[in-house]
CSV table of C-alpha atoms in Angstrom, one decimal:
chain,number,residue,atom,x,y,z
A,1,MET,CA,-67.5,61.1,-71.6
A,2,LEU,CA,-65.4,57.9,-72.3
A,3,ASN,CA,-64.1,57.9,-68.7
A,4,ARG,CA,-67.6,58.1,-67.3
A,5,LYS,CA,-68.7,55.1,-69.5
A,6,LYS,CA,-65.7,53.1,-68.2
A,7,PHE,CA,-66.4,54.0,-64.6
A,8,LEU,CA,-70.1,53.0,-65.0
A,9,SER,CA,-69.1,49.7,-66.6
A,10,LEU,CA,-66.6,48.9,-63.8
A,11,ALA,CA,-69.2,49.8,-61.2
A,12,MET,CA,-71.8,47.5,-62.7
A,13,LEU,CA,-69.2,44.7,-62.9
A,14,ALA,CA,-68.3,45.2,-59.2
A,15,ALA,CA,-72.0,45.2,-58.2
A,16,ILE,CA,-72.6,42.0,-60.1
A,17,ALA,CA,-69.6,40.3,-58.6
A,18,ALA,CA,-70.7,41.3,-55.1
A,19,THR,CA,-74.0,39.5,-55.6
A,20,LEU,CA,-72.4,36.2,-56.7
A,21,PRO,CA,-72.5,33.5,-54.1
A,22,ALA,CA,-69.3,33.0,-52.1
A,23,GLU,CA,-68.6,29.7,-53.9
A,24,ALA,CA,-68.6,31.4,-57.3
A,25,ARG,CA,-66.0,33.9,-56.1
A,26,ARG,CA,-63.7,31.2,-54.6
A,27,GLY,CA,-60.3,30.8,-56.1
A,28,GLU,CA,-57.5,28.2,-55.8
A,29,GLN,CA,-56.0,30.1,-52.9
A,30,ASP,CA,-59.2,29.7,-51.0
A,31,ASP,CA,-59.2,26.0,-51.9
A,32,ALA,CA,-55.6,25.5,-50.7
A,33,ARG,CA,-56.2,27.3,-47.5
A,34,GLU,CA,-59.4,25.3,-46.7
A,35,ASP,CA,-57.6,22.0,-47.5
A,36,TRP,CA,-54.7,23.0,-45.3
A,37,GLN,CA,-57.0,24.0,-42.4
A,38,ASN,CA,-58.8,20.7,-42.7
A,39,GLY,CA,-55.5,18.8,-42.5
A,40,LYS,CA,-55.8,17.5,-46.0
A,41,VAL,CA,-52.6,19.0,-47.4
A,42,LYS,CA,-49.3,20.6,-46.2
A,43,SER,CA,-49.1,24.4,-46.1
A,44,LEU,CA,-47.8,26.2,-49.2
A,45,ARG,CA,-44.9,27.6,-47.0
A,46,GLU,CA,-43.9,24.1,-46.1
A,47,ILE,CA,-44.0,22.9,-49.7
A,48,GLU,CA,-42.1,26.0,-50.9
A,49,GLY,CA,-39.5,25.5,-48.1
A,50,ASN,CA,-38.7,22.1,-49.4
A,51,VAL,CA,-38.7,22.7,-53.1
A,52,VAL,CA,-37.5,26.3,-53.7
A,53,PRO,CA,-34.0,25.7,-52.2
A,54,ARG,CA,-33.5,22.7,-54.6
A,55,MET,CA,-34.0,25.0,-57.6
A,56,ARG,CA,-30.8,26.9,-57.4
A,57,GLY,CA,-30.2,29.5,-59.9
A,58,MET,CA,-33.8,29.7,-61.0
A,59,GLN,CA,-36.3,32.4,-60.3
A,60,TYR,CA,-39.4,31.3,-58.5
A,61,LEU,CA,-42.5,32.6,-60.3
A,62,GLY,CA,-45.2,31.3,-57.9
A,63,PRO,CA,-47.6,28.5,-57.2
A,64,GLU,CA,-50.9,27.1,-58.5
A,65,TYR,CA,-53.1,24.7,-56.6
A,66,ASP,CA,-55.3,21.9,-58.0
A,67,PRO,CA,-57.9,21.1,-55.2
A,68,THR,CA,-59.2,18.0,-57.0
A,69,ALA,CA,-55.8,16.3,-57.2
A,70,GLN,CA,-54.5,18.2,-54.1
A,71,VAL,CA,-51.4,19.0,-56.0
A,72,TYR,CA,-49.3,22.2,-55.9
A,73,ARG,CA,-47.6,23.3,-59.0
A,74,LEU,CA,-44.6,25.6,-58.5
A,75,LYS,CA,-43.3,27.6,-61.5
A,76,PHE,CA,-39.7,28.5,-62.0
A,77,ILE,CA,-37.8,30.2,-64.9
A,78,ASN,CA,-34.2,29.5,-65.9
A,79,LYS,CA,-33.0,31.8,-68.6
A,80,ASP,CA,-35.7,31.3,-71.3
A,81,ARG,CA,-37.1,28.0,-69.9
A,82,VAL,CA,-40.1,27.6,-67.7
A,83,ILE,CA,-40.0,24.6,-65.3
A,84,PHE,CA,-43.0,23.2,-63.5
A,85,VAL,CA,-42.6,21.2,-60.3
A,86,ASP,CA,-45.7,19.3,-59.3
A,87,VAL,CA,-45.8,18.4,-55.6
A,88,ASP,CA,-48.2,16.1,-53.8
A,89,GLY,CA,-50.0,18.3,-51.2
A,90,LYS,CA,-50.5,15.5,-48.8
A,91,THR,CA,-47.0,14.1,-48.6
A,92,GLY,CA,-44.9,17.0,-50.0
A,93,SER,CA,-43.2,14.6,-52.4
A,94,VAL,CA,-42.2,15.9,-55.9
A,95,LEU,CA,-44.4,14.1,-58.4
A,96,ARG,CA,-42.8,15.4,-61.6
A,97,GLN,CA,-40.6,18.2,-62.9
A,98,ARG,CA,-40.8,19.4,-66.5
């Protein structure tokens, strides 16, 4: 009985999500791809190719993208410390590391 309720709830959520306009379903990955395709920013691969090798000994956790500022944030971990590297998407320059 409980599994049926969970299934119905998930099915209803999926149906609602499918009816949302495309803009409401967009994510930061879509924003980054669109900005790259329009020539506004460098590709994530290019950004990662410049930054990740500099962060020797650290594990790369992944990126975030801020479409308003056109800034990539790359996240790394070194032992028990998380390090954020903010990169200007237009120039590829490191803005800050903390």
